[in-house]
């Protein structure tokens, strides 16, 4: 198992041992069951776990968080490890991933809910609407993600989407659509300055209102 970097203790505190077990699960059963690519095992701490955990800087105390398209539990599980005050549900459509997430949560002793489904489904929206924060990582382009996520948020709640270098281009392309969907102007936040290199890039969108029109279909 990869040894935790020194900054991991600062991020996870007395839950560092559980964070290390999570990384071990990602590197073993996560790879075996297709949730993590085998080439990622040497950079799980910096590129995946710490990169997600530092998003906690943007999450209010005691927030209700819905993590959409959770996959291998990113960013939901690192957030839960770093911030035990948060109430987090992991939403994931694939049964094999839901099964794996349940096993990992049980092993780590975390109080998380795993919900099989898609964020855009009416049943999911009815159960989990009114969230303070919706998180996502590598799920969909910004406009589509906003269409799925903003209805889950209370007015004043925020979508926090972990993105890469394409974030400015996505914002420029999708800002009008995000506004139509009830979101405020998307902004870019840098999380984990001095902790992860480079810092995590997060696109933040506040839900300001109800949608003013249907999402536009993208041409294939």
Short mmCIF file of C-alpha atoms in Angstrom, two decimals:
data_model
loop_
_atom_site.label_atom_id
_atom_site.label_comp_id
_atom_site.label_asym_id
_atom_site.label_seq_id
_atom_site.Cartn_x
_atom_site.Cartn_y
_atom_site.Cartn_z
CA UNK A 1 0.00 0.00 0.00
CA UNK A 2 1.27 3.48 -0.92
CA UNK A 3 2.46 5.42 2.12
CA UNK A 4 0.34 8.51 2.88
CA UNK A 5 2.02 11.83 2.02
CA UNK A 6 2.78 14.10 4.97
CA UNK A 7 -0.07 16.51 4.18
CA UNK A 8 -2.64 13.71 4.46
CA UNK A 9 -2.56 13.87 8.26
CA UNK A 10 -3.37 17.58 8.12
CA UNK A 11 -6.37 16.87 5.88
CA UNK A 12 -7.74 13.74 7.57
CA UNK A 13 -6.53 14.08 11.17
CA UNK A 14 -7.48 11.10 13.32
CA UNK A 15 -9.17 9.49 10.32
CA UNK A 16 -5.90 9.12 8.42
CA UNK A 17 -5.87 5.36 9.01
CA UNK A 18 -9.29 5.06 7.40
CA UNK A 19 -8.21 7.24 4.48
CA UNK A 20 -5.22 4.93 3.99
CA UNK A 21 -7.55 1.90 3.99
CA UNK A 22 -9.70 3.60 1.39
CA UNK A 23 -6.67 4.16 -0.83
CA UNK A 24 -5.78 0.48 -0.38
CA UNK A 25 -9.28 -0.52 -1.46
CA UNK A 26 -9.01 1.70 -4.54
CA UNK A 27 -5.67 0.14 -5.46
CA UNK A 28 -6.89 -3.43 -5.08
CA UNK A 29 -10.59 -4.21 -5.40
CA UNK A 30 -11.21 -0.84 -7.04
CA UNK A 31 -8.89 -1.80 -9.88
CA UNK A 32 -10.04 -5.43 -9.99
CA UNK A 33 -13.67 -4.35 -10.34
CA UNK A 34 -13.05 -1.62 -12.89
CA UNK A 35 -13.63 1.49 -10.76
CA UNK A 36 -10.05 2.76 -11.01
CA UNK A 37 -7.64 2.38 -13.92
CA UNK A 38 -4.53 0.35 -13.11
CA UNK A 39 -2.30 3.22 -14.21
CA UNK A 40 -3.76 5.40 -11.45
CA UNK A 41 -2.51 3.31 -8.51
CA UNK A 42 0.73 5.27 -8.12
CA UNK A 43 -1.07 8.61 -7.76
CA UNK A 44 -4.19 7.78 -5.79
CA UNK A 45 -3.38 10.08 -2.87
CA UNK A 46 -2.56 13.29 -4.75
CA UNK A 47 -4.63 12.94 -7.93
CA UNK A 48 -7.74 11.40 -6.43
CA UNK A 49 -8.18 11.29 -2.66
CA UNK A 50 -6.53 14.52 -1.49
CA UNK A 51 -7.63 16.28 -4.68
CA UNK A 52 -11.23 15.56 -3.64
CA UNK A 53 -10.88 16.02 0.12
CA UNK A 54 -9.70 19.62 -0.17
CA UNK A 55 -13.06 20.56 -1.74
CA UNK A 56 -14.23 20.52 1.89
CA UNK A 57 -12.93 24.11 2.07
CA UNK A 58 -16.03 25.17 0.15
CA UNK A 59 -18.62 23.14 2.08
CA UNK A 60 -20.52 24.75 5.01
CA UNK A 61 -20.58 23.13 8.45
CA UNK A 62 -23.12 20.34 8.80
CA UNK A 63 -24.13 20.55 5.15
CA UNK A 64 -26.40 18.07 3.41
CA UNK A 65 -24.35 16.89 0.41
CA UNK A 66 -25.43 14.86 -2.61
CA UNK A 67 -22.53 13.35 -4.58
CA UNK A 68 -23.79 12.58 -8.09
CA UNK A 69 -22.21 9.93 -10.29
CA UNK A 70 -20.13 8.86 -7.32
CA UNK A 71 -18.36 5.96 -9.05
CA UNK A 72 -15.51 4.96 -6.77
CA UNK A 73 -16.77 7.34 -4.09
CA UNK A 74 -15.02 10.42 -5.43
CA UNK A 75 -15.35 13.02 -4.08
CA UNK A 76 -17.96 11.83 -1.53
CA UNK A 77 -15.88 9.41 0.52
CA UNK A 78 -12.81 11.68 0.88
CA UNK A 79 -15.17 14.50 1.93
CA UNK A 80 -16.76 12.24 4.53
CA UNK A 81 -13.35 11.23 5.86
CA UNK A 82 -12.15 14.83 6.08
CA UNK A 83 -15.45 16.25 7.38
CA UNK A 84 -17.44 13.90 9.64
CA UNK A 85 -19.94 16.73 10.27
CA UNK A 86 -21.33 16.41 6.74
CA UNK A 87 -24.45 14.41 5.80
CA UNK A 88 -23.58 12.78 2.50
CA UNK A 89 -25.45 10.57 0.05
CA UNK A 90 -23.64 8.90 -2.83
CA UNK A 91 -25.79 8.62 -5.97
CA UNK A 92 -24.55 6.03 -8.47
CA UNK A 93 -26.49 4.25 -11.25
CA UNK A 94 -24.42 1.09 -11.72
CA UNK A 95 -25.24 -1.85 -9.44
CA UNK A 96 -21.68 -3.21 -9.28
CA UNK A 97 -20.37 0.17 -8.15
CA UNK A 98 -23.16 0.55 -5.59
CA UNK A 99 -22.24 -2.86 -4.18
CA UNK A 100 -18.57 -1.92 -3.93
CA UNK A 101 -19.37 1.42 -2.30
CA UNK A 102 -21.49 -0.34 0.32
CA UNK A 103 -18.64 -2.72 1.14
CA UNK A 104 -16.12 0.11 1.49
CA UNK A 105 -18.40 2.27 3.64
CA UNK A 106 -19.04 -0.65 5.97
CA UNK A 107 -15.32 -1.38 6.27
CA UNK A 108 -14.46 2.26 6.97
CA UNK A 109 -17.30 2.71 9.46
CA UNK A 110 -18.72 5.77 7.71
CA UNK A 111 -22.28 7.08 8.10
CA UNK A 112 -23.03 7.53 4.42
CA UNK A 113 -26.05 6.61 2.33
CA UNK A 114 -25.62 4.95 -1.06
CA UNK A 115 -28.49 5.41 -3.50
CA UNK A 116 -28.66 3.54 -6.77
CA UNK A 117 -30.02 5.82 -9.46
CA UNK A 118 -29.35 8.86 -11.61
CA UNK A 119 -29.53 12.44 -10.40
CA UNK A 120 -32.03 13.36 -13.12
CA UNK A 121 -34.57 10.68 -12.08
CA UNK A 122 -37.72 12.01 -10.42
CA UNK A 123 -37.47 9.51 -7.57
CA UNK A 124 -33.94 10.63 -6.73
CA UNK A 125 -34.97 14.29 -6.89
CA UNK A 126 -37.92 13.74 -4.57
CA UNK A 127 -35.79 11.89 -2.01
CA UNK A 128 -32.77 14.16 -1.97
CA UNK A 129 -33.95 17.64 -3.01
CA UNK A 130 -33.11 20.55 -0.76
CA UNK A 131 -29.41 19.76 -0.52
CA UNK A 132 -26.95 22.44 0.55
CA UNK A 133 -24.25 21.16 -1.80
CA UNK A 134 -24.11 18.85 -4.82
CA UNK A 135 -20.67 17.52 -5.71
CA UNK A 136 -19.46 15.82 -8.88
CA UNK A 137 -16.20 14.78 -10.44
CA UNK A 138 -15.67 13.74 -14.07
CA UNK A 139 -19.40 13.19 -14.58
CA UNK A 140 -20.55 15.41 -17.47
CA UNK A 141 -20.04 18.78 -19.19
CA UNK A 142 -21.10 21.74 -17.08
CA UNK A 143 -24.48 22.49 -18.71
CA UNK A 144 -25.64 18.89 -18.53
CA UNK A 145 -24.36 18.54 -14.98
CA UNK A 146 -26.17 21.70 -13.94
CA UNK A 147 -29.39 20.36 -15.44
CA UNK A 148 -29.11 17.25 -13.30
CA UNK A 149 -27.79 18.89 -10.15
CA UNK A 150 -29.49 22.26 -9.66
CA UNK A 151 -32.95 20.68 -9.00
CA UNK A 152 -31.41 18.78 -6.08
CA UNK A 153 -30.29 22.01 -4.41
CA UNK A 154 -32.17 24.42 -2.19
CA UNK A 155 -32.20 28.02 -3.39
CA UNK A 156 -28.81 29.34 -2.32
CA UNK A 157 -27.23 25.87 -2.41
CA UNK A 158 -24.17 25.22 -4.56
CA UNK A 159 -22.99 22.81 -7.20
CA UNK A 160 -19.28 22.09 -6.71
CA UNK A 161 -17.89 20.35 -9.78
CA UNK A 162 -14.29 19.16 -9.67
CA UNK A 163 -12.91 19.96 -13.11
CA UNK A 164 -9.61 20.08 -14.96
CA UNK A 165 -7.90 22.52 -17.28
CA UNK A 166 -11.01 22.77 -19.47
CA UNK A 167 -13.00 24.59 -16.75
CA UNK A 168 -12.71 28.13 -18.21
CA UNK A 169 -13.76 26.89 -21.66
CA UNK A 170 -16.73 25.00 -20.20
CA UNK A 171 -17.88 28.09 -18.35
CA UNK A 172 -17.62 30.28 -21.45
CA UNK A 173 -19.55 27.75 -23.52
CA UNK A 174 -22.27 26.88 -20.98
CA UNK A 175 -22.85 30.03 -18.90
CA UNK A 176 -26.07 30.98 -20.70
CA UNK A 177 -27.49 27.48 -20.35
CA UNK A 178 -26.60 27.40 -16.65
CA UNK A 179 -28.46 30.67 -16.16
CA UNK A 180 -31.54 29.29 -17.94
CA UNK A 181 -31.44 26.33 -15.56
CA UNK A 182 -31.61 28.61 -12.52
CA UNK A 183 -27.90 28.84 -11.74
CA UNK A 184 -25.87 31.94 -11.01
CA UNK A 185 -22.67 32.85 -12.84
CA UNK A 186 -20.22 29.92 -12.60
CA UNK A 187 -16.96 30.75 -10.85
CA UNK A 188 -13.66 28.91 -10.56
CA UNK A 189 -12.30 28.13 -7.09
CA UNK A 190 -8.85 26.75 -6.28
CA UNK A 191 -8.87 24.35 -3.34
CA UNK A 192 -5.96 22.86 -1.43
CA UNK A 193 -3.38 25.56 -2.12
CA UNK A 194 -0.24 24.35 -0.36
CA UNK A 195 -1.73 20.88 0.09
CA UNK A 196 -2.06 19.44 -3.41
CA UNK A 197 -0.01 20.46 -6.43
CA UNK A 198 -1.63 21.71 -8.52
CA UNK A 199 -4.59 22.86 -6.41
CA UNK A 200 -7.96 21.36 -7.26
CA UNK A 201 -10.03 23.28 -9.78
CA UNK A 202 -13.67 23.51 -8.76
CA UNK A 203 -16.48 25.15 -10.72
CA UNK A 204 -19.01 26.61 -8.29
CA UNK A 205 -22.59 27.40 -9.30
CA UNK A 206 -25.19 28.77 -6.88
CA UNK A 207 -28.81 27.86 -7.43
CA UNK A 208 -30.56 31.22 -7.65
CA UNK A 209 -33.98 30.35 -9.02
CA UNK A 210 -36.11 27.81 -10.81
CA UNK A 211 -35.34 27.05 -14.48
CA UNK A 212 -36.57 29.61 -16.99
CA UNK A 213 -36.64 27.16 -19.89
CA UNK A 214 -35.90 23.63 -20.98
CA UNK A 215 -32.27 22.61 -21.46
CA UNK A 216 -31.21 22.85 -25.08
CA UNK A 217 -30.42 19.62 -26.86
CA UNK A 218 -26.83 19.32 -27.97
CA UNK A 219 -26.17 18.39 -31.55
CA UNK A 220 -24.30 15.13 -31.87
#
